PDB file of C-alpha atoms in Angstrom:
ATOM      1  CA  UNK A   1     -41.685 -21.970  10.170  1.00  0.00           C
ATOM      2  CA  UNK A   2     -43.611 -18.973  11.752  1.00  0.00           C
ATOM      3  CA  UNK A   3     -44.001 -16.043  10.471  1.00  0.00           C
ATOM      4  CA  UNK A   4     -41.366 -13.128  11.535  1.00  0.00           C
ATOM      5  CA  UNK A   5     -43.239 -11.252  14.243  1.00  0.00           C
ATOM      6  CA  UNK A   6     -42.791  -9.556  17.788  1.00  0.00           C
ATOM      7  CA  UNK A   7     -45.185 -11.681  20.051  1.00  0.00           C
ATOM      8  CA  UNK A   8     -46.164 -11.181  23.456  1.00  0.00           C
ATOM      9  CA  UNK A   9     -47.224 -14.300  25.177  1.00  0.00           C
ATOM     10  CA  UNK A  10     -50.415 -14.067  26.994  1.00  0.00           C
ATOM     11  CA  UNK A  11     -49.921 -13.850  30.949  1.00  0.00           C
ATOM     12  CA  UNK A  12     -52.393 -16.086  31.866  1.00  0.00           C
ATOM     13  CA  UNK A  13     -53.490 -19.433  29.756  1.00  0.00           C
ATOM     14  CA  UNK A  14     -53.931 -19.046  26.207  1.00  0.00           C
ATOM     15  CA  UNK A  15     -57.512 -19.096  24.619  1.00  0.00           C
ATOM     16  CA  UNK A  16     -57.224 -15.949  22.384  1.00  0.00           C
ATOM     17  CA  UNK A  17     -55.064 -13.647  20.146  1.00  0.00           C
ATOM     18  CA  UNK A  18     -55.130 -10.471  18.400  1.00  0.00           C
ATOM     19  CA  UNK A  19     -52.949 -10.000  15.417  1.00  0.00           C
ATOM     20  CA  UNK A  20     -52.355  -6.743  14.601  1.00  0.00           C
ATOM     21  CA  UNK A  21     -50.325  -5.038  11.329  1.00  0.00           C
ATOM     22  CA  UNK A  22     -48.341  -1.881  11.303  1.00  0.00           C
ATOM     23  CA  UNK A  23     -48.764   0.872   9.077  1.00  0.00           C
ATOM     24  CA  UNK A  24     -46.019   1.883   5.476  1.00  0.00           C
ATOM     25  CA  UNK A  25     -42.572   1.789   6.970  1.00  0.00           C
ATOM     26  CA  UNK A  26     -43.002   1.015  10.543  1.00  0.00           C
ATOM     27  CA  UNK A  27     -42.501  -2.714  12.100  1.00  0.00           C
ATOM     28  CA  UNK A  28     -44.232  -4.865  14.492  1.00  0.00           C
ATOM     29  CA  UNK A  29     -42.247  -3.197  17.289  1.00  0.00           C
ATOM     30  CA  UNK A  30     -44.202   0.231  16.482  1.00  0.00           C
ATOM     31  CA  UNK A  31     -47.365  -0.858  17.889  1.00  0.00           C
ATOM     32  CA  UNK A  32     -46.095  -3.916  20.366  1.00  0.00           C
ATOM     33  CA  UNK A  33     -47.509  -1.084  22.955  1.00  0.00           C
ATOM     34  CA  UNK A  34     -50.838  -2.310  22.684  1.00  0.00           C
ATOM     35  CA  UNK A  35     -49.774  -5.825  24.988  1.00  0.00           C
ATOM     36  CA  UNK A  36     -48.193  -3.104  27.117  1.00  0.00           C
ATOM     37  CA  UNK A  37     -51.219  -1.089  27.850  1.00  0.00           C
ATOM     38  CA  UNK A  38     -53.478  -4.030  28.323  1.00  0.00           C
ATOM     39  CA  UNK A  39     -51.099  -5.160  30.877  1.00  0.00           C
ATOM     40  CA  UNK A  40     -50.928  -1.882  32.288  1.00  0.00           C
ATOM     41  CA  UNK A  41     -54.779  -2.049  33.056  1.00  0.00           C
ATOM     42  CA  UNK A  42     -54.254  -5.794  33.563  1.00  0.00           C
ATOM     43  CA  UNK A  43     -56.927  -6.469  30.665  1.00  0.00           C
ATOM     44  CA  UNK A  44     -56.490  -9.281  28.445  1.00  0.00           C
ATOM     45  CA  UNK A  45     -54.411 -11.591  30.089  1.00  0.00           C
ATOM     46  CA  UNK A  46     -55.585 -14.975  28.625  1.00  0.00           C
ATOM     47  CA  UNK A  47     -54.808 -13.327  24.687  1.00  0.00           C
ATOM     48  CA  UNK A  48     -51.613 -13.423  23.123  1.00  0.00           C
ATOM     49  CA  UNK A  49     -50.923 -10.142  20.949  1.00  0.00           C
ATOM     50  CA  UNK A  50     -48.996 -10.844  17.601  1.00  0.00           C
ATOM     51  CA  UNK A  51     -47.272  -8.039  16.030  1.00  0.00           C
ATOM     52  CA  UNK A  52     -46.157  -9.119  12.064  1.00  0.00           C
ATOM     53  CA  UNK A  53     -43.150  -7.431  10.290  1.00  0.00           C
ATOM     54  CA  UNK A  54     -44.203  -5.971   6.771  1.00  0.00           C
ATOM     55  CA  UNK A  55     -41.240  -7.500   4.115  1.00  0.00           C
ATOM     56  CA  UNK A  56     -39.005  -5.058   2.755  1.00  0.00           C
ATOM     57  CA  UNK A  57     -39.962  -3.637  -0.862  1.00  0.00           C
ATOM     58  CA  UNK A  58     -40.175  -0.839  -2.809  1.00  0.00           C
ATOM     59  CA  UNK A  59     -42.375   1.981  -2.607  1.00  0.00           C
ATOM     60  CA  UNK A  60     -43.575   3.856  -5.925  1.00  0.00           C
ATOM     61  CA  UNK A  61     -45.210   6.557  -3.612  1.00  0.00           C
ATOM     62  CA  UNK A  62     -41.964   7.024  -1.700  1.00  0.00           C
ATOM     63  CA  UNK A  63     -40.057   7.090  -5.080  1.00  0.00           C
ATOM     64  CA  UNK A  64     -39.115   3.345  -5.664  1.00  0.00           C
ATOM     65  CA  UNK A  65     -37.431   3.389  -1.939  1.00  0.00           C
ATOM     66  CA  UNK A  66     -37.176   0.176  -0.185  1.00  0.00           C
ATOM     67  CA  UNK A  67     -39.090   0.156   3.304  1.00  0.00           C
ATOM     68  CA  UNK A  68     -41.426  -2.143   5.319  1.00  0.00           C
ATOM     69  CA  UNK A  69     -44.355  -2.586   3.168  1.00  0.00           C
ATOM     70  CA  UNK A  70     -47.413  -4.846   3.222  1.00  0.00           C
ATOM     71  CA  UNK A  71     -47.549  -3.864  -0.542  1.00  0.00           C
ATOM     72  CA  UNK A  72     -46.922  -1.339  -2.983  1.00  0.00           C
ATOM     73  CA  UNK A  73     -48.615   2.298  -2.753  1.00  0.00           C
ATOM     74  CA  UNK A  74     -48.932   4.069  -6.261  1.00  0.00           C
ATOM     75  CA  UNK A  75     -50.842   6.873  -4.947  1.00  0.00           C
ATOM     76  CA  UNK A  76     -53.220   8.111  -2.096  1.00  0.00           C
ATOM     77  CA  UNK A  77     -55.204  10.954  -3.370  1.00  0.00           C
ATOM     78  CA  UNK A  78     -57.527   8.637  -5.064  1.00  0.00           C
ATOM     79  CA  UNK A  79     -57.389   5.092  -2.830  1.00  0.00           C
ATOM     80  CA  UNK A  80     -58.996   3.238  -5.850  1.00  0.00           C
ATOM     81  CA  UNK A  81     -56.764   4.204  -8.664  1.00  0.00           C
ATOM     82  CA  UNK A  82     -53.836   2.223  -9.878  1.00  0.00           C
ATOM     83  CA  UNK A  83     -53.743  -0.178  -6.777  1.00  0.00           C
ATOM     84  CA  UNK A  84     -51.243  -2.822  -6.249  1.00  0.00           C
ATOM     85  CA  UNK A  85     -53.691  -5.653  -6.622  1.00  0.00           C
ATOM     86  CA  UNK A  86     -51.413  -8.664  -6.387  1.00  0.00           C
ATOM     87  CA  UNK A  87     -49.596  -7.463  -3.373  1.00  0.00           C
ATOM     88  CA  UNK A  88     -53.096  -6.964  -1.446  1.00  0.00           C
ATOM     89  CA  UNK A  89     -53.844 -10.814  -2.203  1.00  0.00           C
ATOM     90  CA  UNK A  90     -50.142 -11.797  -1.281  1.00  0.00           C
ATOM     91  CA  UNK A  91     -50.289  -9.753   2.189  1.00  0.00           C
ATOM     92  CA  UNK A  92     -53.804 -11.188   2.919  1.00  0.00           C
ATOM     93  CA  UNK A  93     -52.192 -14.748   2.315  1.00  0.00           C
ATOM     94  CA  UNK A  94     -49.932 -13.624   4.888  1.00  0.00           C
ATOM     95  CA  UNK A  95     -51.875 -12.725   7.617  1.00  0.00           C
ATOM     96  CA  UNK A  96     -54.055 -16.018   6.662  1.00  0.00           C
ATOM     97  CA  UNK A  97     -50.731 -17.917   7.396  1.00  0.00           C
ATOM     98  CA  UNK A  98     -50.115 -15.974  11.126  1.00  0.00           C
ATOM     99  CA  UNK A  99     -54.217 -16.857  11.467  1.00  0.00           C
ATOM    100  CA  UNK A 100     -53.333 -20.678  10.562  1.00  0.00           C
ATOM    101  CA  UNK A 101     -50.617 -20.673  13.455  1.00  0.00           C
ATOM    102  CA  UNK A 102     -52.920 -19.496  15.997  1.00  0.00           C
ATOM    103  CA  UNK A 103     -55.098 -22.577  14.938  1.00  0.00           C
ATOM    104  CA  UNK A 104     -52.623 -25.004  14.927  1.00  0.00           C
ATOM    105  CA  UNK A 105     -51.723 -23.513  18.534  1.00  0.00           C
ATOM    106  CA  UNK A 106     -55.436 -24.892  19.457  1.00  0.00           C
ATOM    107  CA  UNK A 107     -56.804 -21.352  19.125  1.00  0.00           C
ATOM    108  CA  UNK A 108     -59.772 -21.158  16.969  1.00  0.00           C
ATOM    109  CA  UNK A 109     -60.597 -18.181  14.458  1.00  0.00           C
ATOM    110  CA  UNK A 110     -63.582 -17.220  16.171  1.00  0.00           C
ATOM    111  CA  UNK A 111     -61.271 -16.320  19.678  1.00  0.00           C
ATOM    112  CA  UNK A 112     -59.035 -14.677  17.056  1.00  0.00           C
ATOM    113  CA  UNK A 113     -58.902 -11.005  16.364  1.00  0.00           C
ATOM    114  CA  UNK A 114     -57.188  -8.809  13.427  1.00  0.00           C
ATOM    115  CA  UNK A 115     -56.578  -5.556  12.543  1.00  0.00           C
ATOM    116  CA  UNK A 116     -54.081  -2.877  12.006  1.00  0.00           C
ATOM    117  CA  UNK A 117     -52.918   0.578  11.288  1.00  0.00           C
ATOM    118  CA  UNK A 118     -53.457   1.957   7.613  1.00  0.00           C
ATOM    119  CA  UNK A 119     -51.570  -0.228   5.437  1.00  0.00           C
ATOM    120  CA  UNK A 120     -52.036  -2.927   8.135  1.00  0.00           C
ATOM    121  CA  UNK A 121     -56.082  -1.919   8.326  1.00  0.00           C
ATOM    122  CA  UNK A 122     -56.334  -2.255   4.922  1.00  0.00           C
ATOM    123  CA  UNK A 123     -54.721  -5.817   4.832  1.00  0.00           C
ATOM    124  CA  UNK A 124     -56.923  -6.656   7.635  1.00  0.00           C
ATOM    125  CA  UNK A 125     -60.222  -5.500   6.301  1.00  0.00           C
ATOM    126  CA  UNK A 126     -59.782  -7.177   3.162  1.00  0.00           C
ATOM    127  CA  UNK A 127     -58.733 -10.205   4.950  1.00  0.00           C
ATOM    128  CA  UNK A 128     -62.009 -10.433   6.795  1.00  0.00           C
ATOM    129  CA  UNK A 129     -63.803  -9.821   3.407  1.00  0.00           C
ATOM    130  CA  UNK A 130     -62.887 -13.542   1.999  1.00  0.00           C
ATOM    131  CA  UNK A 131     -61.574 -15.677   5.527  1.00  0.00           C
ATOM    132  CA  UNK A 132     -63.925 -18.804   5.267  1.00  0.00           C
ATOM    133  CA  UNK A 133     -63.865 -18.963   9.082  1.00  0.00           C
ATOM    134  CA  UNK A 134     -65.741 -16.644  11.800  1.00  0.00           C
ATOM    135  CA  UNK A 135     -63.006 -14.578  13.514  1.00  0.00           C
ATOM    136  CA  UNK A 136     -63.946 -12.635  17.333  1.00  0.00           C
ATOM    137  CA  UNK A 137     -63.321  -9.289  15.734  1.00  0.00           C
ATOM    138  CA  UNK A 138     -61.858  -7.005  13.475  1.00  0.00           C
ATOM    139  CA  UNK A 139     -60.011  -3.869  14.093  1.00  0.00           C
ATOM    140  CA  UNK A 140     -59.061  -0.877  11.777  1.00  0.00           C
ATOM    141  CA  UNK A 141     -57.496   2.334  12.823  1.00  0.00           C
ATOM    142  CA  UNK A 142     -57.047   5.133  10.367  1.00  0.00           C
ATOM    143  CA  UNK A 143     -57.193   2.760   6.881  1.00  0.00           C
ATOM    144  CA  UNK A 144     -59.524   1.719   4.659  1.00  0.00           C
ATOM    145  CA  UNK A 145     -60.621  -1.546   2.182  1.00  0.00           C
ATOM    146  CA  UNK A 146     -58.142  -1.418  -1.084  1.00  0.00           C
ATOM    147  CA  UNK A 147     -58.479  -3.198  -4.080  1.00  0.00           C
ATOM    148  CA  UNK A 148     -62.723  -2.830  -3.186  1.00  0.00           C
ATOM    149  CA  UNK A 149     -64.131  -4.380  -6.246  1.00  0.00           C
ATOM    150  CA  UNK A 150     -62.184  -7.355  -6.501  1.00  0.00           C
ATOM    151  CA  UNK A 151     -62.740  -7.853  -2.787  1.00  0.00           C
ATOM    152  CA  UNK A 152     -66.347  -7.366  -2.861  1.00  0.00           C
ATOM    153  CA  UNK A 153     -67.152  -9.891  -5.871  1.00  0.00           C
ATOM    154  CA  UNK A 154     -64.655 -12.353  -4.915  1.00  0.00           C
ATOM    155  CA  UNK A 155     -66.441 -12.868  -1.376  1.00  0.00           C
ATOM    156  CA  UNK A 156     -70.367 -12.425  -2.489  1.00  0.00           C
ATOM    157  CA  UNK A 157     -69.438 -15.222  -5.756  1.00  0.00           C
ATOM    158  CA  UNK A 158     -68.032 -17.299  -3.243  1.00  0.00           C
ATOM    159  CA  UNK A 159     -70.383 -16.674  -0.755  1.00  0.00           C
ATOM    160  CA  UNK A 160     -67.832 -15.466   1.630  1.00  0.00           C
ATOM    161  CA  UNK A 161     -69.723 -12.645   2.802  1.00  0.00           C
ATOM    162  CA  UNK A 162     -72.139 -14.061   5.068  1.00  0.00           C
ATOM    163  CA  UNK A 163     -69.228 -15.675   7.259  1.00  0.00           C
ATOM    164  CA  UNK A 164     -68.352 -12.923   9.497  1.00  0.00           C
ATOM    165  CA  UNK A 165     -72.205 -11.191   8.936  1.00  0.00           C
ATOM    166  CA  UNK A 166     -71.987 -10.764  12.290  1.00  0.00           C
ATOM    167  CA  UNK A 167     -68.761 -10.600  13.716  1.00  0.00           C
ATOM    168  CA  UNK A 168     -67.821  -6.964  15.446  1.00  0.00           C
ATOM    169  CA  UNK A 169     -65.445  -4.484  13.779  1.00  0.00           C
ATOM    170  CA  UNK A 170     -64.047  -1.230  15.634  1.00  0.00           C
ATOM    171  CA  UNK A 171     -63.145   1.573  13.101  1.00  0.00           C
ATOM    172  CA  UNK A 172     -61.667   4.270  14.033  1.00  0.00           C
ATOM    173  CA  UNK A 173     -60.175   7.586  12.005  1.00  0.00           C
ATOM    174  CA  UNK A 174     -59.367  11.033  12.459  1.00  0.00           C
ATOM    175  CA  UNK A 175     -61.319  13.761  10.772  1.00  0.00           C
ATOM    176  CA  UNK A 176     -58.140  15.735   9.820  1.00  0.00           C
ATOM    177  CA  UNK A 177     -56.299  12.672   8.381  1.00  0.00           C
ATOM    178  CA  UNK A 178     -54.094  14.059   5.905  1.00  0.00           C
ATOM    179  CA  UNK A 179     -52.385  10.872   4.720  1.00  0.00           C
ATOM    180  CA  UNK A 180     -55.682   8.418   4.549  1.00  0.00           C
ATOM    181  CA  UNK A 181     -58.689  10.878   4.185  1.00  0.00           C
ATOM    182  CA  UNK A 182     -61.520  10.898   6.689  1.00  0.00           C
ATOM    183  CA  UNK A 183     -63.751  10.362   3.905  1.00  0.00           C
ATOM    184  CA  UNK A 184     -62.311   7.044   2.213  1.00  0.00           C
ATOM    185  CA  UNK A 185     -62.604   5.750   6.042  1.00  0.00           C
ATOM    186  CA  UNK A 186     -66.237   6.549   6.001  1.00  0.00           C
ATOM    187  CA  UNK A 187     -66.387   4.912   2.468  1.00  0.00           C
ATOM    188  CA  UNK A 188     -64.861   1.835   3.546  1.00  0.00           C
ATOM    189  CA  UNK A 189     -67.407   1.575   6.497  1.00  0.00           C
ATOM    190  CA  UNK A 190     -70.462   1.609   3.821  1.00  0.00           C
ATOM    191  CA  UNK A 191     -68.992  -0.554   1.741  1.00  0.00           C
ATOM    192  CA  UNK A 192     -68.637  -2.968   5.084  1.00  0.00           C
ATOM    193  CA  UNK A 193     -72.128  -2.408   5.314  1.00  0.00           C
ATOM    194  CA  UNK A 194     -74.043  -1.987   2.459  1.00  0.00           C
ATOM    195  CA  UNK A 195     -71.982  -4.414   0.195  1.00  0.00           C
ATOM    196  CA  UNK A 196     -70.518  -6.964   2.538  1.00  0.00           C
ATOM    197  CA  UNK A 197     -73.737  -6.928   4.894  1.00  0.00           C
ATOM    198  CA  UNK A 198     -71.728  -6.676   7.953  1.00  0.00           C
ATOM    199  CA  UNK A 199     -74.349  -6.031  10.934  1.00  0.00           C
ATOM    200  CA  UNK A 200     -71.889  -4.909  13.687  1.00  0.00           C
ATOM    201  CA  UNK A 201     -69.661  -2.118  12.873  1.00  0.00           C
ATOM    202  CA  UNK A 202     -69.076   0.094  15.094  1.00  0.00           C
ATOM    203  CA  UNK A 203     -67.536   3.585  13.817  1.00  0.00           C
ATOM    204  CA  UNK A 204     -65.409   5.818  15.915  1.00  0.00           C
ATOM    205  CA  UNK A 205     -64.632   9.588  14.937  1.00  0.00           C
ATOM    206  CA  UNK A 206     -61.977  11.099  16.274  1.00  0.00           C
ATOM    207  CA  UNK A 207     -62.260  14.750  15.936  1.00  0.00           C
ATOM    208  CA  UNK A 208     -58.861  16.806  14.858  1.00  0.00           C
ATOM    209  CA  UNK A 209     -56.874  13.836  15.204  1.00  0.00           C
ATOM    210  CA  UNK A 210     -54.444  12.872  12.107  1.00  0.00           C
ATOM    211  CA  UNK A 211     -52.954  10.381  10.807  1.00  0.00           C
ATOM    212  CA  UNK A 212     -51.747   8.518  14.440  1.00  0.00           C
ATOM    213  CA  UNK A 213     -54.111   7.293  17.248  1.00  0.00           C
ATOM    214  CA  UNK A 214     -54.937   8.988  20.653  1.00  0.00           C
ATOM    215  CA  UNK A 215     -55.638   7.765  24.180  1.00  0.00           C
ATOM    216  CA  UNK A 216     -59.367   7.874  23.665  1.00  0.00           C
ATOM    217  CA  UNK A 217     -58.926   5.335  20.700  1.00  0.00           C
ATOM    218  CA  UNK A 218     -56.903   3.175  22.102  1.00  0.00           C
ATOM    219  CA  UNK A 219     -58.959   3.085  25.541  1.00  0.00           C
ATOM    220  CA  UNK A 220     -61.854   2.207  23.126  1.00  0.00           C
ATOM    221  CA  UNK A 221     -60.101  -0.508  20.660  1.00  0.00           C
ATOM    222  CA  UNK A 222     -59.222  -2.621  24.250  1.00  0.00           C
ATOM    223  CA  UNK A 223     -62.762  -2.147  25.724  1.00  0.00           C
ATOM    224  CA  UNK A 224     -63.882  -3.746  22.183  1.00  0.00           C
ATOM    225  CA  UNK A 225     -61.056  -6.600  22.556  1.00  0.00           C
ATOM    226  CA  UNK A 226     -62.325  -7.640  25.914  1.00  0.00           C
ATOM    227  CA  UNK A 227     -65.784  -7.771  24.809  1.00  0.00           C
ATOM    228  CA  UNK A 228     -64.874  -9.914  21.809  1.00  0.00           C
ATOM    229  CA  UNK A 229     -62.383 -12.137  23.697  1.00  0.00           C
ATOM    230  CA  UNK A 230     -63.892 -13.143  26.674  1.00  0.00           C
ATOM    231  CA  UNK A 231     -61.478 -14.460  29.443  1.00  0.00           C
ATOM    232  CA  UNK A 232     -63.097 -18.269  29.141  1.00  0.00           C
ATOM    233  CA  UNK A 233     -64.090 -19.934  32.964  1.00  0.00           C
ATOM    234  CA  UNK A 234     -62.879 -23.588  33.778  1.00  0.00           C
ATOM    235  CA  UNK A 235     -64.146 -25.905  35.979  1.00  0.00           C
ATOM    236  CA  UNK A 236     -62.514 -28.558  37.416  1.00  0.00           C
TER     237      UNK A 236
END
């Protein structure tokens, strides 16, 4: 049984997909537009885009309220204080399921991209912290690596960290982020860097913008898709 998701088939044949998660309270419909903007520009036509829906739960930051949630928020002034540890590992089994789908589908993890929007960055850097498989690419947008030190010593023990060395991220944040600060983007880039060893991260600063994405981000984040999910030649 797959896992509940909008998904845009890929317009030509299939040899890649991006799987990308939605921020606290939205659902994979919010950011569907990403197929519809590559198709607009008639870029990636051989990749199928996967948008997941977050489960329902409650939210202590929103006062206990139910809403789409990859897990629980406790607070966001300090990103490393009082985290919801076991709903980080359950969401990154999660996206680890979509990932095994994809596979089964004959696509392998390294023509496989993820990434997301806050909540959905977060799940989707830590996921790429521990996967035991070389993915195409990562992609976070306004978000940042939770749960840091469990992350970090569960991959180098396990020697998880020199899978995806080299795979590309894109990172991208707004300087007057107000809901994920600028600087706990920045944070999780060194911690990419300097901790994981991750040799291609590429950082994008978007000045003024918030807590949201802009034209000039999302023109970038497709130019970094093609280039990690090359259309692939036949010959007869």
């Amino acid at each position: 049984m797959s896992y509940p998701a909008v998904r845009v088939p890929a317009k030509k044949v299939h040899t890649a997909s991006i799987i990308f998660l939605h921020g606290l309270g939205d659902s994979g419909h919010g950011w569907s537009f990403l197929s519809d903007e590559a198709a607009r520009s008639n870029k990636l036509q051989h990749v199928k885009f996967i948008f997941p829906h977050a489960p329902q739960q409650p939210v202590t930051l929103n006062m206990g309220m139910k809403m789409p949630s990859w897990y629980d928020i406790k607070e966001l002034s300090n990103i490393q204080a009082k985290q919801d540890e076991p709903g980080v590992l359950k969401s990154i089994e999660r996206l680890k399921q979509i990932i095994a789908e994809e596979v089964q589908a004959g696509i392998p993890t390294d023509r496989i991209i993820i990434g997301g929007f806050s909540q959905g960055c977060a799940v989707s850097l830590a996921t790429s912290a521990v996967f035991d498989k070389p993915l195409a690419g990562v992609i976070g947008l306004s978000g940042y690596l939770p749960i840091r030190d469990t992350i970090v010593s569960y991959a180098v023990d396990n020697k998880l960290d020199v899978i995806n060395k080299k795979t590309p991220y894109f990172l991208g944040h707004g300087t007057a982020d107000p809901v994920v600060q600028f600087q706990y983007g920045k944070l999780s880039r060194d911690v990419l860097i300097n901790q994981l060893g991750r040799e291609n991260v590429s950082w994008n600063e978007y000045p003024g913008m918030e807590h949201s994405a802009c034209p000039e981000e999302l023109d970038a984040l497709l130019k970094f898709a093609e280039k990690a999910l090359p259309e692939k030649t036949t010959t007869a």
